[in-house]
C-alpha cells in the first residue's frame, strides 16, 4: 500500500502541453511545414467521413454519392470556419477596434489555428447542398446521416488546440490543469509561470464523444428523418459549448444583450440552440416522410427494390381480391372477358354439363376456380 501511494505521488498532477507541433518536409526550393493542428483536423475529417459513409450506405443512398458531396462540403466548411473565426476574433487581423493595426496576411494562415464551428457548419451545408443536388439526393437525409460523424470530427479536431497551446480556460488548481509554456505567445501576461489552466480542448473532446454515442443510440431507437437528428446534434453541442466557452480567457469579441456582456460564441450557441429546438419540434409535428427515401423526387433509380415491391403488392392484393369478391355478379361480365381464341374441350369436372347429365349450381368458390380456367364461359361459369 505504501508503494502504491509513493507511485501515485510521482504522477504529475497536471496535463503537459506538447513541445512538438509539427514537422518539415524538405523540398528542392525549401521545406514544407506540416502542422500538428492540420493533422488533427485531417484525422477528424477522415474518421467523420468513415462513420458517415457507413450510415449513408445503410440509408440506401447511391454508391459514391458521399464523395461527390464531400468534395463540395469540406472546402466550403473550412472556408466558412475560417471566416467565422476572423469575424469573432478580429483584433489580430484588423487591430483593436478595427483601427487598422492588425495583420491581414494572417487570415489565410489556417495552420496557426482558428476555425469557427458555426461558420464551418453553415457554409459546409451550402457545399453539401450543391453536392446533394448534383447527386440527386436530399440534403435533409444527408444531414441526418452525417450528424454523428460531424460531432466525431469535431472531437478529434479539438486536439489541434492542445498542440497549438491555445483556447485554454481560466486558471485552475484541479489535478488535471493544463500546463502552458510561459514563453508561448498565448500565455496570459502577468500570471505566474507555473499557473495551470482548464483544458477546454479535453472537456469538449469528452463532451463530443458522449454526444456521438447518444445520437447513435437515439437514432437507432427512433429512426429520425427530415434532418431531425441534425438539429438534435446542434442542440446537444450548443449546450456544452456554452459552459466550455464561458471558461475561456482568450481574446474574443464581446457582445452585450439583455444587460449581459459575454463572448460572441456564447450568444451564438444560445440562439442556435433555440432555433434548433423550434425547428426540431416543427419537423416532429409534420411526421415521417412517405415514402422514406434519400432520393430527390424524380431522381429515384428505375430498378429500385422499393418500386418493385409496390408493384407486386398491387397485383396480389388488388387483382386477386377482385376476382374472388365478384363471384355472384360474374354473369354480368362482358363477353370480351372470356378467351375466344381457345379451342374448347369437354371437361368431366363437377358442376359441368355433359350428355345425359344434369346441371348443378356451382358454388362461388368453384365458379372462381372455373373462371380462371382457360376456355370457361363468363356467363355460366362452366365449360361448354
Short mmCIF file of C-alpha atoms in Angstrom, two decimals:
data_model
loop_
_atom_site.label_atom_id
_atom_site.label_comp_id
_atom_site.label_asym_id
_atom_site.label_seq_id
_atom_site.Cartn_x
_atom_site.Cartn_y
_atom_site.Cartn_z
CA UNK A 1 0.00 0.00 0.00
CA UNK A 2 2.82 2.34 0.86
CA UNK A 3 4.46 1.71 -2.52
CA UNK A 4 1.17 2.47 -4.29
CA UNK A 5 0.91 5.82 -2.52
CA UNK A 6 4.51 6.61 -3.41
CA UNK A 7 3.83 5.79 -7.06
CA UNK A 8 0.71 7.96 -7.02
CA UNK A 9 2.72 10.82 -5.57
CA UNK A 10 5.13 10.69 -8.51
CA UNK A 11 2.32 11.00 -11.08
CA UNK A 12 2.22 14.58 -12.38
CA UNK A 13 -0.93 16.36 -11.21
CA UNK A 14 -1.36 18.28 -14.42
CA UNK A 15 -1.56 17.87 -18.20
CA UNK A 16 1.63 18.93 -20.00
CA UNK A 17 1.45 20.69 -23.32
CA UNK A 18 3.45 19.11 -26.16
CA UNK A 19 6.72 20.63 -27.25
CA UNK A 20 6.20 19.17 -30.74
CA UNK A 21 3.80 20.99 -33.05
CA UNK A 22 4.69 19.62 -36.50
CA UNK A 23 7.47 18.63 -38.83
CA UNK A 24 9.16 19.85 -42.02
CA UNK A 25 9.23 18.10 -45.38
CA UNK A 26 12.36 19.05 -47.38
CA UNK A 27 11.68 20.27 -50.91
CA UNK A 28 14.05 21.35 -53.72
CA UNK A 29 13.15 25.02 -53.15
CA UNK A 30 12.98 24.89 -49.35
CA UNK A 31 10.72 22.97 -46.95
CA UNK A 32 7.03 22.40 -46.28
CA UNK A 33 5.88 22.76 -42.69
CA UNK A 34 3.19 20.24 -41.68
CA UNK A 35 1.47 21.45 -38.52
CA UNK A 36 0.03 19.10 -35.91
CA UNK A 37 -3.10 21.27 -35.88
CA UNK A 38 -3.71 20.49 -39.56
CA UNK A 39 -3.10 16.78 -38.95
CA UNK A 40 -5.74 16.75 -36.21
CA UNK A 41 -8.26 18.44 -38.49
CA UNK A 42 -7.43 15.97 -41.28
CA UNK A 43 -7.75 12.99 -38.91
CA UNK A 44 -11.13 14.29 -37.74
CA UNK A 45 -12.36 14.61 -41.33
CA UNK A 46 -11.24 11.07 -42.21
CA UNK A 47 -12.85 9.44 -39.16
CA UNK A 48 -16.01 11.53 -39.56
CA UNK A 49 -16.31 10.50 -43.21
CA UNK A 50 -15.85 6.87 -42.25
CA UNK A 51 -18.78 6.97 -39.83
CA UNK A 52 -20.90 8.97 -42.25
CA UNK A 53 -20.14 6.56 -45.09
CA UNK A 54 -21.40 3.59 -43.08
CA UNK A 55 -24.60 5.40 -42.09
CA UNK A 56 -25.19 6.84 -45.56
CA UNK A 57 -24.91 3.40 -47.13
CA UNK A 58 -27.49 1.98 -44.70
CA UNK A 59 -29.89 4.73 -45.76
CA UNK A 60 -29.91 3.30 -49.29
CA UNK A 61 -28.08 6.23 -50.88
CA UNK A 62 -26.44 5.81 -54.30
CA UNK A 63 -22.92 4.42 -54.24
CA UNK A 64 -20.24 7.08 -54.48
CA UNK A 65 -22.59 9.97 -53.68
CA UNK A 66 -20.86 10.65 -50.34
CA UNK A 67 -17.63 11.60 -52.06
CA UNK A 68 -19.47 13.77 -54.57
CA UNK A 69 -20.93 15.66 -51.62
CA UNK A 70 -17.70 15.75 -49.59
CA UNK A 71 -15.65 17.46 -52.32
CA UNK A 72 -18.04 20.39 -52.03
CA UNK A 73 -18.82 20.34 -48.30
CA UNK A 74 -15.26 20.08 -46.91
CA UNK A 75 -13.66 23.06 -48.73
CA UNK A 76 -16.76 25.18 -48.10
CA UNK A 77 -16.68 24.19 -44.43
CA UNK A 78 -13.00 25.10 -43.98
CA UNK A 79 -13.50 28.49 -45.63
CA UNK A 80 -16.63 29.17 -43.57
CA UNK A 81 -14.92 28.14 -40.36
CA UNK A 82 -12.02 30.46 -41.02
CA UNK A 83 -14.24 33.41 -41.90
CA UNK A 84 -16.29 32.95 -38.73
CA UNK A 85 -13.12 32.83 -36.62
CA UNK A 86 -11.83 36.04 -38.19
CA UNK A 87 -15.20 37.69 -37.56
CA UNK A 88 -15.43 36.51 -33.94
CA UNK A 89 -11.77 37.32 -33.06
CA UNK A 90 -10.90 40.28 -35.29
CA UNK A 91 -8.19 42.02 -33.27
CA UNK A 92 -5.25 40.03 -34.68
CA UNK A 93 -6.38 40.69 -38.25
CA UNK A 94 -7.81 44.21 -38.13
CA UNK A 95 -6.44 45.59 -34.88
CA UNK A 96 -8.31 46.51 -31.67
CA UNK A 97 -11.48 48.36 -32.56
CA UNK A 98 -10.70 47.78 -36.26
CA UNK A 99 -8.03 50.51 -36.06
CA UNK A 100 -6.02 49.01 -38.92
CA UNK A 101 -3.06 47.83 -36.82
CA UNK A 102 -3.74 44.13 -37.44
CA UNK A 103 -2.12 41.83 -39.96
CA UNK A 104 -4.43 40.84 -42.83
CA UNK A 105 -1.87 38.34 -44.11
CA UNK A 106 -2.73 36.11 -41.13
CA UNK A 107 -6.27 35.47 -42.39
CA UNK A 108 -5.40 32.63 -44.83
CA UNK A 109 -2.87 31.06 -42.41
CA UNK A 110 -5.19 28.37 -41.09
CA UNK A 111 -2.23 26.29 -39.87
CA UNK A 112 -1.85 28.74 -36.99
CA UNK A 113 -5.25 27.68 -35.70
CA UNK A 114 -8.66 29.28 -35.73
CA UNK A 115 -11.73 27.61 -37.25
CA UNK A 116 -15.19 28.60 -36.04
CA UNK A 117 -17.56 25.64 -35.98
CA UNK A 118 -20.69 27.62 -36.86
CA UNK A 119 -19.13 29.13 -39.95
CA UNK A 120 -17.94 25.67 -40.92
CA UNK A 121 -21.42 24.17 -40.44
CA UNK A 122 -23.29 26.91 -42.31
CA UNK A 123 -21.00 27.20 -45.32
CA UNK A 124 -20.33 23.45 -45.26
CA UNK A 125 -24.08 22.87 -45.50
CA UNK A 126 -24.14 25.10 -48.58
CA UNK A 127 -21.44 22.97 -50.16
CA UNK A 128 -23.29 19.80 -49.14
CA UNK A 129 -26.47 21.15 -50.75
CA UNK A 130 -24.62 21.66 -54.03
CA UNK A 131 -23.24 18.12 -53.86
CA UNK A 132 -26.64 16.67 -52.96
CA UNK A 133 -28.34 18.39 -55.89
CA UNK A 134 -25.72 17.07 -58.27
CA UNK A 135 -26.09 13.55 -56.84
CA UNK A 136 -29.90 13.59 -56.79
CA UNK A 137 -30.27 13.08 -53.03
CA UNK A 138 -31.94 15.06 -50.26
CA UNK A 139 -29.86 17.39 -48.12
CA UNK A 140 -32.02 16.56 -45.10
CA UNK A 141 -31.27 12.85 -45.47
CA UNK A 142 -27.55 13.54 -45.74
CA UNK A 143 -27.55 15.81 -42.67
CA UNK A 144 -29.15 13.07 -40.58
CA UNK A 145 -26.55 10.55 -41.75
CA UNK A 146 -23.66 12.98 -41.18
CA UNK A 147 -24.59 14.42 -37.76
CA UNK A 148 -22.77 11.85 -35.56
CA UNK A 149 -19.76 11.86 -37.88
CA UNK A 150 -19.60 15.65 -37.77
CA UNK A 151 -19.53 15.62 -33.97
CA UNK A 152 -16.85 12.92 -34.00
CA UNK A 153 -14.73 15.00 -36.38
CA UNK A 154 -15.05 17.98 -34.03
CA UNK A 155 -13.94 15.85 -31.08
CA UNK A 156 -10.74 14.74 -32.81
CA UNK A 157 -10.04 18.15 -34.31
CA UNK A 158 -10.04 19.74 -30.85
CA UNK A 159 -6.70 18.11 -30.10
CA UNK A 160 -5.19 20.63 -32.51
CA UNK A 161 -5.76 23.29 -29.82
CA UNK A 162 -3.62 21.23 -27.45
CA UNK A 163 -0.72 21.11 -29.90
CA UNK A 164 -1.02 24.85 -30.54
CA UNK A 165 -1.38 25.64 -26.79
CA UNK A 166 -4.42 27.79 -27.48
CA UNK A 167 -8.05 28.32 -26.46
CA UNK A 168 -7.50 27.08 -22.90
CA UNK A 169 -9.61 28.13 -19.95
CA UNK A 170 -9.15 30.18 -16.81
CA UNK A 171 -6.57 29.29 -14.13
CA UNK A 172 -7.39 26.25 -12.02
CA UNK A 173 -5.94 24.20 -9.17
CA UNK A 174 -7.62 20.98 -10.33
CA UNK A 175 -5.26 17.99 -10.77
CA UNK A 176 -5.99 17.91 -14.50
CA UNK A 177 -4.97 21.52 -15.04
CA UNK A 178 -3.19 22.24 -18.32
CA UNK A 179 0.42 23.44 -18.44
CA UNK A 180 1.20 26.17 -20.95
CA UNK A 181 4.75 27.14 -21.90
CA UNK A 182 5.38 30.60 -20.34
CA UNK A 183 7.35 31.53 -23.47
CA UNK A 184 4.34 30.80 -25.68
CA UNK A 185 2.63 33.85 -27.16
CA UNK A 186 -0.72 32.61 -25.82
CA UNK A 187 0.41 32.55 -22.18
CA UNK A 188 -1.51 35.28 -20.31
CA UNK A 189 0.68 38.20 -19.37
CA UNK A 190 1.26 38.83 -15.69
CA UNK A 191 0.47 35.29 -14.48
CA UNK A 192 2.99 33.07 -12.64
CA UNK A 193 4.88 30.64 -14.88
CA UNK A 194 3.53 27.62 -13.02
CA UNK A 195 -0.13 28.58 -13.48
CA UNK A 196 -2.39 25.76 -14.65
CA UNK A 197 -5.43 26.31 -16.87
CA UNK A 198 -8.68 24.50 -17.62
CA UNK A 199 -8.06 22.07 -20.56
CA UNK A 200 -11.12 23.16 -22.51
CA UNK A 201 -10.00 21.13 -25.53
CA UNK A 202 -10.27 17.99 -23.37
CA UNK A 203 -13.67 18.99 -21.99
CA UNK A 204 -15.05 19.42 -25.48
CA UNK A 205 -13.45 16.20 -26.69
CA UNK A 206 -15.18 14.19 -23.94
CA UNK A 207 -18.48 16.07 -24.37
CA UNK A 208 -18.49 15.40 -28.11
CA UNK A 209 -17.69 11.69 -27.73
CA UNK A 210 -20.61 11.29 -25.34
CA UNK A 211 -22.77 13.13 -27.87
CA UNK A 212 -21.76 10.77 -30.68
CA UNK A 213 -22.84 7.75 -28.64
CA UNK A 214 -26.08 9.47 -27.63
CA UNK A 215 -27.00 10.42 -31.19
CA UNK A 216 -26.36 6.90 -32.45
CA UNK A 217 -28.50 5.38 -29.69
CA UNK A 218 -31.36 7.82 -30.23
CA UNK A 219 -31.29 7.33 -33.99
CA UNK A 220 -31.37 3.55 -33.60
CA UNK A 221 -34.32 3.84 -31.22
CA UNK A 222 -36.42 6.43 -33.10
CA UNK A 223 -35.08 6.45 -36.68
CA UNK A 224 -35.05 10.23 -37.10
CA UNK A 225 -35.68 11.68 -40.57
CA UNK A 226 -36.17 15.12 -42.18
CA UNK A 227 -32.89 16.37 -40.60
CA UNK A 228 -34.23 16.00 -37.04
CA UNK A 229 -31.09 14.14 -35.93
CA UNK A 230 -29.01 17.05 -37.22
CA UNK A 231 -31.00 19.52 -35.13
CA UNK A 232 -30.59 17.26 -32.11
CA UNK A 233 -26.83 17.43 -32.74
CA UNK A 234 -26.99 21.22 -32.84
CA UNK A 235 -28.91 21.35 -29.55
CA UNK A 236 -26.56 18.96 -27.80
CA UNK A 237 -23.39 20.65 -28.99
CA UNK A 238 -24.53 24.15 -28.09
CA UNK A 239 -25.42 23.14 -24.52
CA UNK A 240 -21.84 22.01 -23.99
CA UNK A 241 -20.34 24.88 -25.93
CA UNK A 242 -21.97 27.49 -23.69
CA UNK A 243 -20.26 26.36 -20.49
CA UNK A 244 -16.98 25.44 -22.19
CA UNK A 245 -16.81 28.79 -23.99
CA UNK A 246 -17.52 30.62 -20.74
CA UNK A 247 -14.33 29.12 -19.26
CA UNK A 248 -12.02 30.51 -21.95
CA UNK A 249 -9.87 33.57 -21.42
CA UNK A 250 -8.50 34.15 -24.94
CA UNK A 251 -9.35 37.36 -26.75
CA UNK A 252 -12.79 37.26 -28.34
CA UNK A 253 -15.48 39.65 -29.48
CA UNK A 254 -17.73 40.66 -26.56
CA UNK A 255 -21.44 41.24 -27.17
CA UNK A 256 -23.91 42.91 -24.79
CA UNK A 257 -27.52 41.72 -24.90
CA UNK A 258 -30.28 41.98 -22.30
CA UNK A 259 -27.84 43.69 -19.96
CA UNK A 260 -25.37 40.78 -20.17
CA UNK A 261 -21.94 41.11 -21.77
CA UNK A 262 -20.26 37.89 -22.83
CA UNK A 263 -18.41 36.29 -25.70
CA UNK A 264 -19.95 36.20 -29.17
CA UNK A 265 -19.72 32.41 -29.29
CA UNK A 266 -21.81 32.13 -26.12
CA UNK A 267 -24.63 34.18 -27.61
CA UNK A 268 -24.32 32.29 -30.90
CA UNK A 269 -24.67 28.97 -29.09
CA UNK A 270 -27.75 30.17 -27.20
CA UNK A 271 -29.51 31.39 -30.33
CA UNK A 272 -28.57 28.26 -32.30
CA UNK A 273 -29.98 26.10 -29.51
CA UNK A 274 -33.30 27.97 -29.50
CA UNK A 275 -33.60 27.88 -33.29
CA UNK A 276 -32.71 24.16 -33.40
CA UNK A 277 -35.29 23.33 -30.74
CA UNK A 278 -38.05 25.18 -32.63
CA UNK A 279 -37.15 23.53 -35.94
CA UNK A 280 -37.00 20.09 -34.32
CA UNK A 281 -40.47 20.50 -32.77
CA UNK A 282 -41.97 21.74 -36.06
CA UNK A 283 -40.48 18.83 -38.00
CA UNK A 284 -41.75 16.40 -35.36
CA UNK A 285 -45.31 17.65 -35.83
CA UNK A 286 -45.03 17.17 -39.59
CA UNK A 287 -44.49 13.44 -39.08
CA UNK A 288 -42.44 10.92 -41.01
CA UNK A 289 -41.99 11.40 -44.78
CA UNK A 290 -43.74 8.95 -47.09
CA UNK A 291 -42.06 7.41 -48.97
CA UNK A 292 -38.94 7.45 -46.80
CA UNK A 293 -36.16 7.68 -49.38
CA UNK A 294 -32.89 9.64 -49.62
CA UNK A 295 -33.55 10.44 -53.28
CA UNK A 296 -34.90 13.70 -54.58
CA UNK A 297 -38.31 13.44 -56.31
CA UNK A 298 -37.84 12.20 -59.85
CA UNK A 299 -34.25 11.06 -59.22
CA UNK A 300 -35.05 7.57 -57.89
CA UNK A 301 -33.42 4.68 -59.77
CA UNK A 302 -35.82 2.96 -62.15
CA UNK A 303 -34.93 -0.50 -60.86
CA UNK A 304 -35.17 0.41 -57.16
CA UNK A 305 -36.34 -2.55 -55.00
CA UNK A 306 -38.92 -0.33 -53.31
CA UNK A 307 -40.63 0.30 -56.63
CA UNK A 308 -40.71 -3.43 -57.42
CA UNK A 309 -42.20 -4.16 -54.01
CA UNK A 310 -45.03 -1.70 -54.56
CA UNK A 311 -45.81 -3.24 -57.97
CA UNK A 312 -46.04 -6.77 -56.57
CA UNK A 313 -48.25 -5.67 -53.72
CA UNK A 314 -50.64 -4.01 -56.16
CA UNK A 315 -51.07 -7.15 -58.25
CA UNK A 316 -51.50 -9.64 -55.43
CA UNK A 317 -53.68 -7.63 -53.09
CA UNK A 318 -55.95 -5.89 -55.56
CA UNK A 319 -56.45 -8.14 -58.57
CA UNK A 320 -56.82 -11.40 -56.66
CA UNK A 321 -59.28 -9.92 -54.19
CA UNK A 322 -61.37 -8.55 -57.01
CA UNK A 323 -61.61 -11.95 -58.70
CA UNK A 324 -62.78 -13.62 -55.50
CA UNK A 325 -65.28 -10.99 -54.46
CA UNK A 326 -67.25 -10.84 -57.71
CA UNK A 327 -68.46 -14.46 -57.75
CA UNK A 328 -72.17 -13.50 -57.52
CA UNK A 329 -72.08 -10.96 -60.28
CA UNK A 330 -69.95 -12.83 -62.77
CA UNK A 331 -72.87 -13.34 -65.14
CA UNK A 332 -72.84 -9.61 -65.83
CA UNK A 333 -69.27 -9.59 -67.19
CA UNK A 334 -68.97 -8.68 -70.87
CA UNK A 335 -68.05 -11.30 -73.43
CA UNK A 336 -64.66 -9.77 -74.03
CA UNK A 337 -63.52 -11.13 -70.64
CA UNK A 338 -63.55 -14.71 -71.97
CA UNK A 339 -60.89 -16.39 -74.05
CA UNK A 340 -62.41 -16.64 -77.56
CA UNK A 341 -59.24 -17.92 -79.13
CA UNK A 342 -59.14 -21.09 -77.04
CA UNK A 343 -60.40 -24.40 -78.51
CA UNK A 344 -62.96 -25.78 -76.08
CA UNK A 345 -62.71 -29.37 -74.92
CA UNK A 346 -65.20 -31.48 -72.91
CA UNK A 347 -64.47 -31.48 -69.18
CA UNK A 348 -65.53 -34.02 -66.54
CA UNK A 349 -65.25 -31.60 -63.62
CA UNK A 350 -68.11 -31.39 -61.16
CA UNK A 351 -70.71 -28.80 -61.99
CA UNK A 352 -70.26 -29.16 -65.76
CA UNK A 353 -72.96 -30.31 -68.26
CA UNK A 354 -72.34 -33.45 -70.29
CA UNK A 355 -74.51 -35.85 -72.29
CA UNK A 356 -77.23 -37.24 -70.09
CA UNK A 357 -76.11 -35.24 -67.06
CA UNK A 358 -77.99 -32.66 -65.08
CA UNK A 359 -76.74 -29.23 -64.24
CA UNK A 360 -75.89 -28.38 -60.62
CA UNK A 361 -75.30 -24.87 -59.37
CA UNK A 362 -71.67 -24.00 -58.90
CA UNK A 363 -70.57 -22.52 -55.59
CA UNK A 364 -68.78 -19.16 -55.63
CA UNK A 365 -65.51 -20.89 -54.86
CA UNK A 366 -65.95 -23.36 -57.69
CA UNK A 367 -67.04 -20.59 -60.01
CA UNK A 368 -63.94 -18.63 -59.20
CA UNK A 369 -61.71 -21.58 -59.96
CA UNK A 370 -63.58 -22.29 -63.18
CA UNK A 371 -63.37 -18.69 -64.23
CA UNK A 372 -59.61 -18.93 -64.03
CA UNK A 373 -59.64 -21.96 -66.36
CA UNK A 374 -58.95 -21.03 -70.00
CA UNK A 375 -61.98 -21.55 -72.19
CA UNK A 376 -64.60 -21.08 -69.46
CA UNK A 377 -67.75 -19.15 -70.17
CA UNK A 378 -68.24 -15.86 -68.31
CA UNK A 379 -71.99 -16.26 -68.46
CA UNK A 380 -72.36 -19.66 -66.78
CA UNK A 381 -69.06 -20.21 -65.09
CA UNK A 382 -68.92 -23.65 -66.71
CA UNK A 383 -67.04 -25.11 -69.64
CA UNK A 384 -69.21 -25.53 -72.71
#
